[in-house]
Coordinates of C-alpha atoms and ligand atoms in Angstrom, one line a residue:
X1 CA 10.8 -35.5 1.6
X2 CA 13.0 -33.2 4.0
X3 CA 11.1 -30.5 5.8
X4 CA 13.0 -27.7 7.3
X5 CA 11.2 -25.2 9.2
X6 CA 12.2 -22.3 11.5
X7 CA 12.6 -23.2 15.0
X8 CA 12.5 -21.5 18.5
X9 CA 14.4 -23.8 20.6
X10 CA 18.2 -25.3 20.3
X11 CA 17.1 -27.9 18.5
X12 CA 16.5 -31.5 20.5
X13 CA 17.2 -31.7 24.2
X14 CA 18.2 -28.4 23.5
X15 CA 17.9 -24.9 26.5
X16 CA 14.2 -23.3 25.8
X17 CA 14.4 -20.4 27.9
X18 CA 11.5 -18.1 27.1
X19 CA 9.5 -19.6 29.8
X20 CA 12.2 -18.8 32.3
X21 CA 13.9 -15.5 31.1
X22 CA 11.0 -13.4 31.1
X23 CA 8.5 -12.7 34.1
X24 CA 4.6 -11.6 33.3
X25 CA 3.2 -8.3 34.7
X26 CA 0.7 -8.6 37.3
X27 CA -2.8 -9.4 35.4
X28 CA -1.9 -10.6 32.0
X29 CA -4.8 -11.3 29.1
X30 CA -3.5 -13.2 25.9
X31 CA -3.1 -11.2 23.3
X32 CA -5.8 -8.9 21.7
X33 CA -7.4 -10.7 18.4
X34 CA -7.5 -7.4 17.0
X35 CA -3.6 -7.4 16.6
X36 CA -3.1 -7.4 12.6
X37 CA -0.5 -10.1 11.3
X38 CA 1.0 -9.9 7.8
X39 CA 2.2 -13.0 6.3
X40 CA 3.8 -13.4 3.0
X41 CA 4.2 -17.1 1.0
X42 CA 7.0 -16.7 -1.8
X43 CA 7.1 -20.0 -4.1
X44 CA 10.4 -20.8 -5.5
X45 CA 13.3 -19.8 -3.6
X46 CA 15.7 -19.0 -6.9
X47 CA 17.2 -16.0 -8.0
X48 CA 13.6 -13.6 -8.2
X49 CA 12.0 -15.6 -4.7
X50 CA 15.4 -15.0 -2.9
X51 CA 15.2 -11.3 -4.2
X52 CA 11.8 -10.7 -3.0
X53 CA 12.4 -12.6 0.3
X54 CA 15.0 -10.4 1.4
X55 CA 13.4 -7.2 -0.1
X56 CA 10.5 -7.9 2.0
X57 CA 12.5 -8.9 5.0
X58 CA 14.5 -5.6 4.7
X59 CA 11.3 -3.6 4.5
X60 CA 9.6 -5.1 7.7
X61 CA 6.5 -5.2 5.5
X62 CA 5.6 -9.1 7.3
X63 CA 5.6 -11.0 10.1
X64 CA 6.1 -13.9 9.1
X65 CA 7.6 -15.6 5.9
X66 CA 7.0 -18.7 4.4
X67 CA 9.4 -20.1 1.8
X68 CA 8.3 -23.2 -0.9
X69 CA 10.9 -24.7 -3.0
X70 CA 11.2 -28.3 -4.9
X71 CA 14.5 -28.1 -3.7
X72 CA 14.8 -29.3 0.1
X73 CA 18.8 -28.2 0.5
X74 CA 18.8 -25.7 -1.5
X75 CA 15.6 -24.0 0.1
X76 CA 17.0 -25.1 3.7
X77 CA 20.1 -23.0 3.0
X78 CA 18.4 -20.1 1.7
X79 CA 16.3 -20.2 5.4
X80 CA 19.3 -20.6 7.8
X81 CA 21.2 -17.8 5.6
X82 CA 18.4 -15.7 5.5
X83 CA 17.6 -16.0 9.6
X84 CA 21.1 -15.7 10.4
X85 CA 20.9 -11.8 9.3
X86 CA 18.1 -11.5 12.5
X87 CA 20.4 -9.6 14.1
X88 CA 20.3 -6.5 11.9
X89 CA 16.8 -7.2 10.5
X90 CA 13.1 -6.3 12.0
X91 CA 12.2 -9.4 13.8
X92 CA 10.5 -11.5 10.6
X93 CA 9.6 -15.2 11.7
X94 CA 11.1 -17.5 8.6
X95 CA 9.6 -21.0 7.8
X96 CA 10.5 -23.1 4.8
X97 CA 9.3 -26.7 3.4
X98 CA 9.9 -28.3 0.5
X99 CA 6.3 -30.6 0.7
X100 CA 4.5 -29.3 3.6
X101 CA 2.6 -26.7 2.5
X102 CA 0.6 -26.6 6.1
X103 CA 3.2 -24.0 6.8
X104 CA 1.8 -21.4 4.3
X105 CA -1.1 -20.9 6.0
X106 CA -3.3 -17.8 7.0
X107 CA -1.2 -15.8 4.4
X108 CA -2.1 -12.8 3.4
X109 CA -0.1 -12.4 0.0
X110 CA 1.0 -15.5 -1.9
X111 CA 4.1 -14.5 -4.6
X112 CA 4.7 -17.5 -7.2
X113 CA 7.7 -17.7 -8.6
X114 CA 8.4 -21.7 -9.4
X115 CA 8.8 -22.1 -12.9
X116 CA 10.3 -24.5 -15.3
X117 CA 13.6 -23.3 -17.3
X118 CA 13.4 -23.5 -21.3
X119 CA 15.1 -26.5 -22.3
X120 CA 17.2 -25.6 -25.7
X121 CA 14.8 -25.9 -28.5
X122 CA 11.7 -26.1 -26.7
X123 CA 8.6 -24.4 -27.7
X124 CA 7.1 -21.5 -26.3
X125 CA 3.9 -23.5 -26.0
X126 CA 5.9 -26.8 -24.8
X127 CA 7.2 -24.7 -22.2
X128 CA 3.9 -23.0 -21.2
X129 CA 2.2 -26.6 -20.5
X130 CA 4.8 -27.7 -18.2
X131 CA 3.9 -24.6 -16.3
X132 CA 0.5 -25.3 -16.0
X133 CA 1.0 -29.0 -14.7
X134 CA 3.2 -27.1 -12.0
X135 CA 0.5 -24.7 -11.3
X136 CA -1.6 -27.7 -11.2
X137 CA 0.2 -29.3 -8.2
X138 CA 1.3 -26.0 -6.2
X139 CA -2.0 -23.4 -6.5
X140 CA -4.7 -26.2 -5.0
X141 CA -2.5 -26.3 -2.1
X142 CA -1.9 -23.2 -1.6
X143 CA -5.6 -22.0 -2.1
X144 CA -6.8 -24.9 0.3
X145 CA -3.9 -23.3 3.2
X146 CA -5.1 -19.5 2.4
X147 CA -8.2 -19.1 0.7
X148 CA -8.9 -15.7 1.5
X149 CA -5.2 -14.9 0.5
X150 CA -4.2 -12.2 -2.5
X151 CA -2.2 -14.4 -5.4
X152 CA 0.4 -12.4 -7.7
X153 CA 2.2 -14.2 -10.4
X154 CA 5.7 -13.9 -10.7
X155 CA 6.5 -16.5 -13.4
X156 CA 6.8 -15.6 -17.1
X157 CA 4.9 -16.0 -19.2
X158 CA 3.2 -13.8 -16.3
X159 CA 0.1 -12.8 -17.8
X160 CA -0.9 -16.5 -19.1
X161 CA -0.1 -17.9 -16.4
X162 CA -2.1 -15.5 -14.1
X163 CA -4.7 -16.5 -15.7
X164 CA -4.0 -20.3 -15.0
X165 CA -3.4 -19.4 -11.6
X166 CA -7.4 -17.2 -11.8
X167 CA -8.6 -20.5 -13.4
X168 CA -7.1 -23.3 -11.3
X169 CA -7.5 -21.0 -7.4
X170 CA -11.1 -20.5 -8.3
X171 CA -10.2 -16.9 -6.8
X172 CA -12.0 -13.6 -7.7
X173 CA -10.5 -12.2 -10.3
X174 CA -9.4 -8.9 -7.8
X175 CA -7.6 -11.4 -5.8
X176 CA -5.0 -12.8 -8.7
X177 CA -2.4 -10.4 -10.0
X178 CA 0.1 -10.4 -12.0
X179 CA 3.5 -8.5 -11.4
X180 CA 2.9 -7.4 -14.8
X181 CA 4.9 -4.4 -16.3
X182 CA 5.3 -2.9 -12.7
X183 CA 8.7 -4.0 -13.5
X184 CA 9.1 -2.3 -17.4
X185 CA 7.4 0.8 -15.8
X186 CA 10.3 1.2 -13.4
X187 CA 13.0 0.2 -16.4
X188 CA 10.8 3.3 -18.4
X189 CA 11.0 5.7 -15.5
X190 CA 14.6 5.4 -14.4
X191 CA 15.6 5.4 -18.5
X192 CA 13.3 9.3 -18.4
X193 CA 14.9 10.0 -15.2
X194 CA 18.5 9.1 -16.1
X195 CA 17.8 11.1 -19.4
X196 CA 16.4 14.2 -17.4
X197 CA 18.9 13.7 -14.3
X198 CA 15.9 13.6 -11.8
X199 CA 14.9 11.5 -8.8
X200 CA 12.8 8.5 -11.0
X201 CA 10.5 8.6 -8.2
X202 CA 9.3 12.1 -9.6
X203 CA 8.9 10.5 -13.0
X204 CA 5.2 9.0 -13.3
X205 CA 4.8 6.8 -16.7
X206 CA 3.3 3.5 -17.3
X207 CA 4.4 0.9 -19.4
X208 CA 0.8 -1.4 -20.3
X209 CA -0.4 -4.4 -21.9
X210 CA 1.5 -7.7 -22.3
X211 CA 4.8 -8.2 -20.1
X212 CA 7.8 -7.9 -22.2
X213 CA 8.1 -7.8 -25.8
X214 CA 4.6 -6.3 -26.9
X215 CA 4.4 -4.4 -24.0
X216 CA 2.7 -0.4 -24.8
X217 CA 4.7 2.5 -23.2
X218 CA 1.9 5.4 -22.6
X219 CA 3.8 8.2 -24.3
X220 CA 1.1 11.0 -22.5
X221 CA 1.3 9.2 -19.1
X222 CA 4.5 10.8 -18.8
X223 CA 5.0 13.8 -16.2
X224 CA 7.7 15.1 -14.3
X225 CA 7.4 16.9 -10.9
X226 CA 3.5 17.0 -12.4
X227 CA 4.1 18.8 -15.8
X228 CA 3.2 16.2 -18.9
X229 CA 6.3 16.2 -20.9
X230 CA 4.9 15.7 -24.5
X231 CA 2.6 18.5 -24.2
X232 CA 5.2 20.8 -22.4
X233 CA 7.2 20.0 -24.9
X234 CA 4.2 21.0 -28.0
X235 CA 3.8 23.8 -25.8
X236 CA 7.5 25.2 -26.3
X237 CA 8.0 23.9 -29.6
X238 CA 10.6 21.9 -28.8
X239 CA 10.9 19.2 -31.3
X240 CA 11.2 15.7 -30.6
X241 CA 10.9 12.6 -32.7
X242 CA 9.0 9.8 -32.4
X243 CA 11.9 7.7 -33.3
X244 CA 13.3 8.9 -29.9
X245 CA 10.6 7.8 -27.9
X246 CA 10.8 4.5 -29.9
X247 CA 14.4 3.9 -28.9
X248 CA 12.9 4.6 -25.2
X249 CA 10.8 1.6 -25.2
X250 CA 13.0 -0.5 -27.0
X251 CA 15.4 -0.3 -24.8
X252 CA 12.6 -1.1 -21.9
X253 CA 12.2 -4.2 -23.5
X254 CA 15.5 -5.4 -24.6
X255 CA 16.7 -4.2 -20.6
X256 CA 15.9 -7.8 -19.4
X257 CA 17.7 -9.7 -22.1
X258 CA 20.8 -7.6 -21.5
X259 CA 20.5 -8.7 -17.9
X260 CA 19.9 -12.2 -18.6
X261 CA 22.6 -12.1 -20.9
X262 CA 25.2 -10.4 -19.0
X263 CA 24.6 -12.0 -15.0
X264 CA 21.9 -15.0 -16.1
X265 CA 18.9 -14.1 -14.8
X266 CA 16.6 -10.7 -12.9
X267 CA 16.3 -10.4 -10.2
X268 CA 17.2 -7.1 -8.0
X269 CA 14.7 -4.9 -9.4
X270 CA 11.5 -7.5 -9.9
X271 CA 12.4 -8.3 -6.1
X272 CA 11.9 -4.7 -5.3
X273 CA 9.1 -4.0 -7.7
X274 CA 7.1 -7.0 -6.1
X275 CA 8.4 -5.6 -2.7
X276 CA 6.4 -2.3 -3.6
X277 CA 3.2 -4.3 -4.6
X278 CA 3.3 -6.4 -1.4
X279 CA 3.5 -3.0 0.3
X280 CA 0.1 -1.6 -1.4
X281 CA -1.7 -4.7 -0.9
X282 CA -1.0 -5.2 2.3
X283 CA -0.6 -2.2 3.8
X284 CA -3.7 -0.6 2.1
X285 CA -2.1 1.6 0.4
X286 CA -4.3 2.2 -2.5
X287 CA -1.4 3.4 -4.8
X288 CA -1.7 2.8 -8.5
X289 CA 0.5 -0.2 -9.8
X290 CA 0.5 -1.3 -13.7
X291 CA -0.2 -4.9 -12.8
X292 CA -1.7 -7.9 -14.6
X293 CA -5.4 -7.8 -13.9
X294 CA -8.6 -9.4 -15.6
X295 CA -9.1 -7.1 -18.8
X296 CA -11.8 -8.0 -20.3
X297 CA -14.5 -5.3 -20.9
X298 CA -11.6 -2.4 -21.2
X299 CA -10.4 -0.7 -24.1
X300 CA -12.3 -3.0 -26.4
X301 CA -10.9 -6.2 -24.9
X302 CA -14.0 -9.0 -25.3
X303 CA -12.5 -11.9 -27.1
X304 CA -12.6 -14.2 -23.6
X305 CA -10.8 -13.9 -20.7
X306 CA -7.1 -12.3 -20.8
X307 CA -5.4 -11.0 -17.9
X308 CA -2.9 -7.7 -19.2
X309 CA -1.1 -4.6 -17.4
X310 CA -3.1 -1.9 -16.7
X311 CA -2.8 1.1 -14.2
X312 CA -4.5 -1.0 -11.1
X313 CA -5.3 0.7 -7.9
X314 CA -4.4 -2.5 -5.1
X315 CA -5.4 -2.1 -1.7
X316 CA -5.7 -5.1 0.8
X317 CA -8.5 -6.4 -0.6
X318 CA -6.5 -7.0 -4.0
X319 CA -7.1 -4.5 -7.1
X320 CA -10.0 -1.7 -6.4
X321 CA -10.3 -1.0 -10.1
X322 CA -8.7 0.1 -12.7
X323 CA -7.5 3.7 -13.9
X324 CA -9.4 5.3 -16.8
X325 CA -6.4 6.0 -18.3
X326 CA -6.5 7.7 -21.8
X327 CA -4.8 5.7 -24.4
X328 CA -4.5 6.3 -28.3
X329 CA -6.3 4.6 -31.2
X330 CA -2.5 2.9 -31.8
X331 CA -2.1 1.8 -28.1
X332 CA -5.2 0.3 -28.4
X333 CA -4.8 -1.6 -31.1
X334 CA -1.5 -2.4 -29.7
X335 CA -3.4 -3.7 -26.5
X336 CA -5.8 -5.7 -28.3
X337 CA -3.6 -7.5 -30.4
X338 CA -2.0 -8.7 -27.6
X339 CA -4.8 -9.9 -26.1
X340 CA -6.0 -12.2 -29.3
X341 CA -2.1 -13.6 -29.0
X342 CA -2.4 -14.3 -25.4
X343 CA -6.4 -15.6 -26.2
X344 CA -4.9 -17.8 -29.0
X345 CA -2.4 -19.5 -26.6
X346 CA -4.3 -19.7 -24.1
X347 CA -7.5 -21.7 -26.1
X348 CA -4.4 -24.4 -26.5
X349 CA -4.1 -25.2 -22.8
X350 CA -7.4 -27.1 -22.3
X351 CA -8.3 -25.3 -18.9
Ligands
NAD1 N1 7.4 -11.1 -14.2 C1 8.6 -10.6 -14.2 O1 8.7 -9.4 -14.3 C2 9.7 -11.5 -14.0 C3 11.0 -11.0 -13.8 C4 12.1 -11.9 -13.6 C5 11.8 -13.3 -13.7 N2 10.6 -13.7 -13.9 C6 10.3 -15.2 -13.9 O2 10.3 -15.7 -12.6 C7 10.6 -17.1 -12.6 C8 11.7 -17.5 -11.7 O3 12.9 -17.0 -12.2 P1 14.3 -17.4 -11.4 O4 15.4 -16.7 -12.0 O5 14.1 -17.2 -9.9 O6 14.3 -19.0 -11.7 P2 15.0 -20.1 -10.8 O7 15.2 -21.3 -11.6 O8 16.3 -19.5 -10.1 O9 14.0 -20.4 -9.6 C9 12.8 -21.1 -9.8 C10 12.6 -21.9 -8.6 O10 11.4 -22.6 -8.6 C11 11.6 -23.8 -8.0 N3 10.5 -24.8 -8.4 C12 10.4 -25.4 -9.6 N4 9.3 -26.3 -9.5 C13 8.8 -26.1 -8.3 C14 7.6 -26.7 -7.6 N5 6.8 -27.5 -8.2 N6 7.4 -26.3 -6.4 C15 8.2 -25.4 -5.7 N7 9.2 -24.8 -6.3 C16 9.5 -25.2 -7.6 C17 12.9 -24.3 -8.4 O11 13.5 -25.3 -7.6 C18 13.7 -23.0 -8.4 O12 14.4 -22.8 -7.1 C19 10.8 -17.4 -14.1 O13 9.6 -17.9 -14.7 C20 11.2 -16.1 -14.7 O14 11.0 -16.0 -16.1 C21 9.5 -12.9 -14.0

């Protein structure tokens, strides 16, 4: 297969000058090995890889980028297009291959992406097992090249196949994330912000449990500026129905249909909310994410195994613990019903 990697020199017989062009001061070590190098692996260069490439890229969070796609021309374009921008970005080294996974290695933070498309009429579970045979082939390489790396899950059905991703790496659980509803959370809070005309980054509200449809919108997580709105709003008597809120969270959900629908596919805002996550994790930033993380033993959750969204504080070390967030006898039961649907799936995969 064609490899395509990122190179230093004009290509054969071509001019290397960086012997020549620079001179070294008087008494020079190698470098320190305390210098700190970030590298990032993104797996699948489609629409939500290239989105998180160049949001990373743009945020200097790395040094260095690795880029995995089953597509060799495809995934060599994306590189060239990509490291042709070098002169207006923070100097990021770019590698791609479409087989050699040698050039993922030492990464810090491992993004997976690669997924298989729905073919028309195919089941949910049909689609689900093709997954997993692809998780099969990519995650043993990619553990093998990194093993001390962070994992986060990109691919839907994202909290599943987390989980595969847990089960297959062999990782601790506070090294496999999923992206989770880091993304709905930001849909919620820019919906309540748009509503409210304020920045969304003063809005605070977290959207939990299973990505997408079943997903649980934490009505009393929501503050503005600091002030909880529900109770401000029981405090003033304002009336507000729960039909409103309803609406609020429906439209969360539907929000990534209507994109599908109207361009094809996500992918500006799950490239920036992965962008943010890469930022916590590596970066040590110890912010609170909703993310897919193993939730068994909360909120009642002891059927087996299940990875879901909840508040996670991430740090470089992968997820510190989780927020003891208050939640409501409904959004538990909410919670917990999907994690028997996720459980139920899951018991069919034979992992
Ligand atoms: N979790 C979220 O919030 C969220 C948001 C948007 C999209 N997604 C999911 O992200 C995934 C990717 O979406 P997309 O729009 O980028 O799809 P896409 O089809 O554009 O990209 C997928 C890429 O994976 C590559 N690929 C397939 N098999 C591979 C393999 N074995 N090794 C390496 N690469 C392989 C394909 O060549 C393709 O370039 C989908 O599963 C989608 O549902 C998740």
């Amino acid at each position: 297969m064609h490899k395509t990697y990122s190179s230093s020199s004009l290509g054969p017989g071509g001019l290397d000058l960086s012997q020549a062009f620079f001179r070294p001061i008087h008494n020079t070590a190698p470098p320190s090995s305390t210098n700190r190098q970030a590298k990032i692996t993104v797996v699948g260069a489609g629409n939500v890889g290239m989105a998180i490439a160049q949001t990373v890229l743009t945020q200097d969070l790395v040094d260095e980028i690795a880029l995995i796609d089953a597509k060799p021309e495809k995934l060599r374009g994306e590189m060239l297009d990509l490291q042709h921008a070098a002169a207006f970005l923070p100097r990021t080294t770019i590698l791609a291959s479409s087989s050699d996974y040698a050039i993922t290695s030492g990464s810090n933070l491992i993004v997976i992406t690669a997924g298989a498309r729905q073919i028309p009429g195919e089941s949910r579970l049909n689609l689900l097992h093709r997954n997993v045979a692809l998780f099969r082939s990519i995650i043993p390489e990619l553990a093998k090249h990194s093993p001390d790396a962070i994992l986060m899950v990109v691919s839907n059905p994202v909290d599943i196949l987390t989980y595969v991703a847990w089960k297959i790496s062999g990782f601790p659980s506070n090294r496999v994330i999923g992206s989770g509803t880091n993304l709905d959370s930001s849909r919620f809070r820019f919906l309540l912000a748009d509503h409210l005309e304020v920045n969304a980054q003063d809005v605070q509200a977290y959207v939990v449990g299973e990505h997408g449809d079943s997903s649980v919108a934490l009505w009393s997580s929501i503050s503005v500026g600091g002030v909880p709105i529900l109770s401000f709003l029981e405090r003033q008597q304002i009336p507000y129905e729960e039909e409103m809120l309803e609406n609020i969270h429906r439209t969360v959900v539907e929000g990534a249909y209507e994109v599908i629908n109207l361009k094809g596919y996500t992918s500006w805002a799950i490239g920036y909310s992965v962008a943010s996550l890469a930022r916590t994790l590596l970066r040590d930033q110890r912010r609170i994410h909703p993310v897919s993380v193993l939730a068994k033993g909360f909120y009642g959750i002891d059927g087996g195994d299940v990875f879901l969204s909840l508040p996670a504080q991430l740090g470089r070390g992968g997820v510190v613990g989780v927020t003891n967030v208050h939640l409501t006898d409904e959004e538990v039961q909410r919670l917990r019903a999907s994690a028997e649907t996720i459980l139920e799936l899951q018991s069919q995969l034979g992992l």
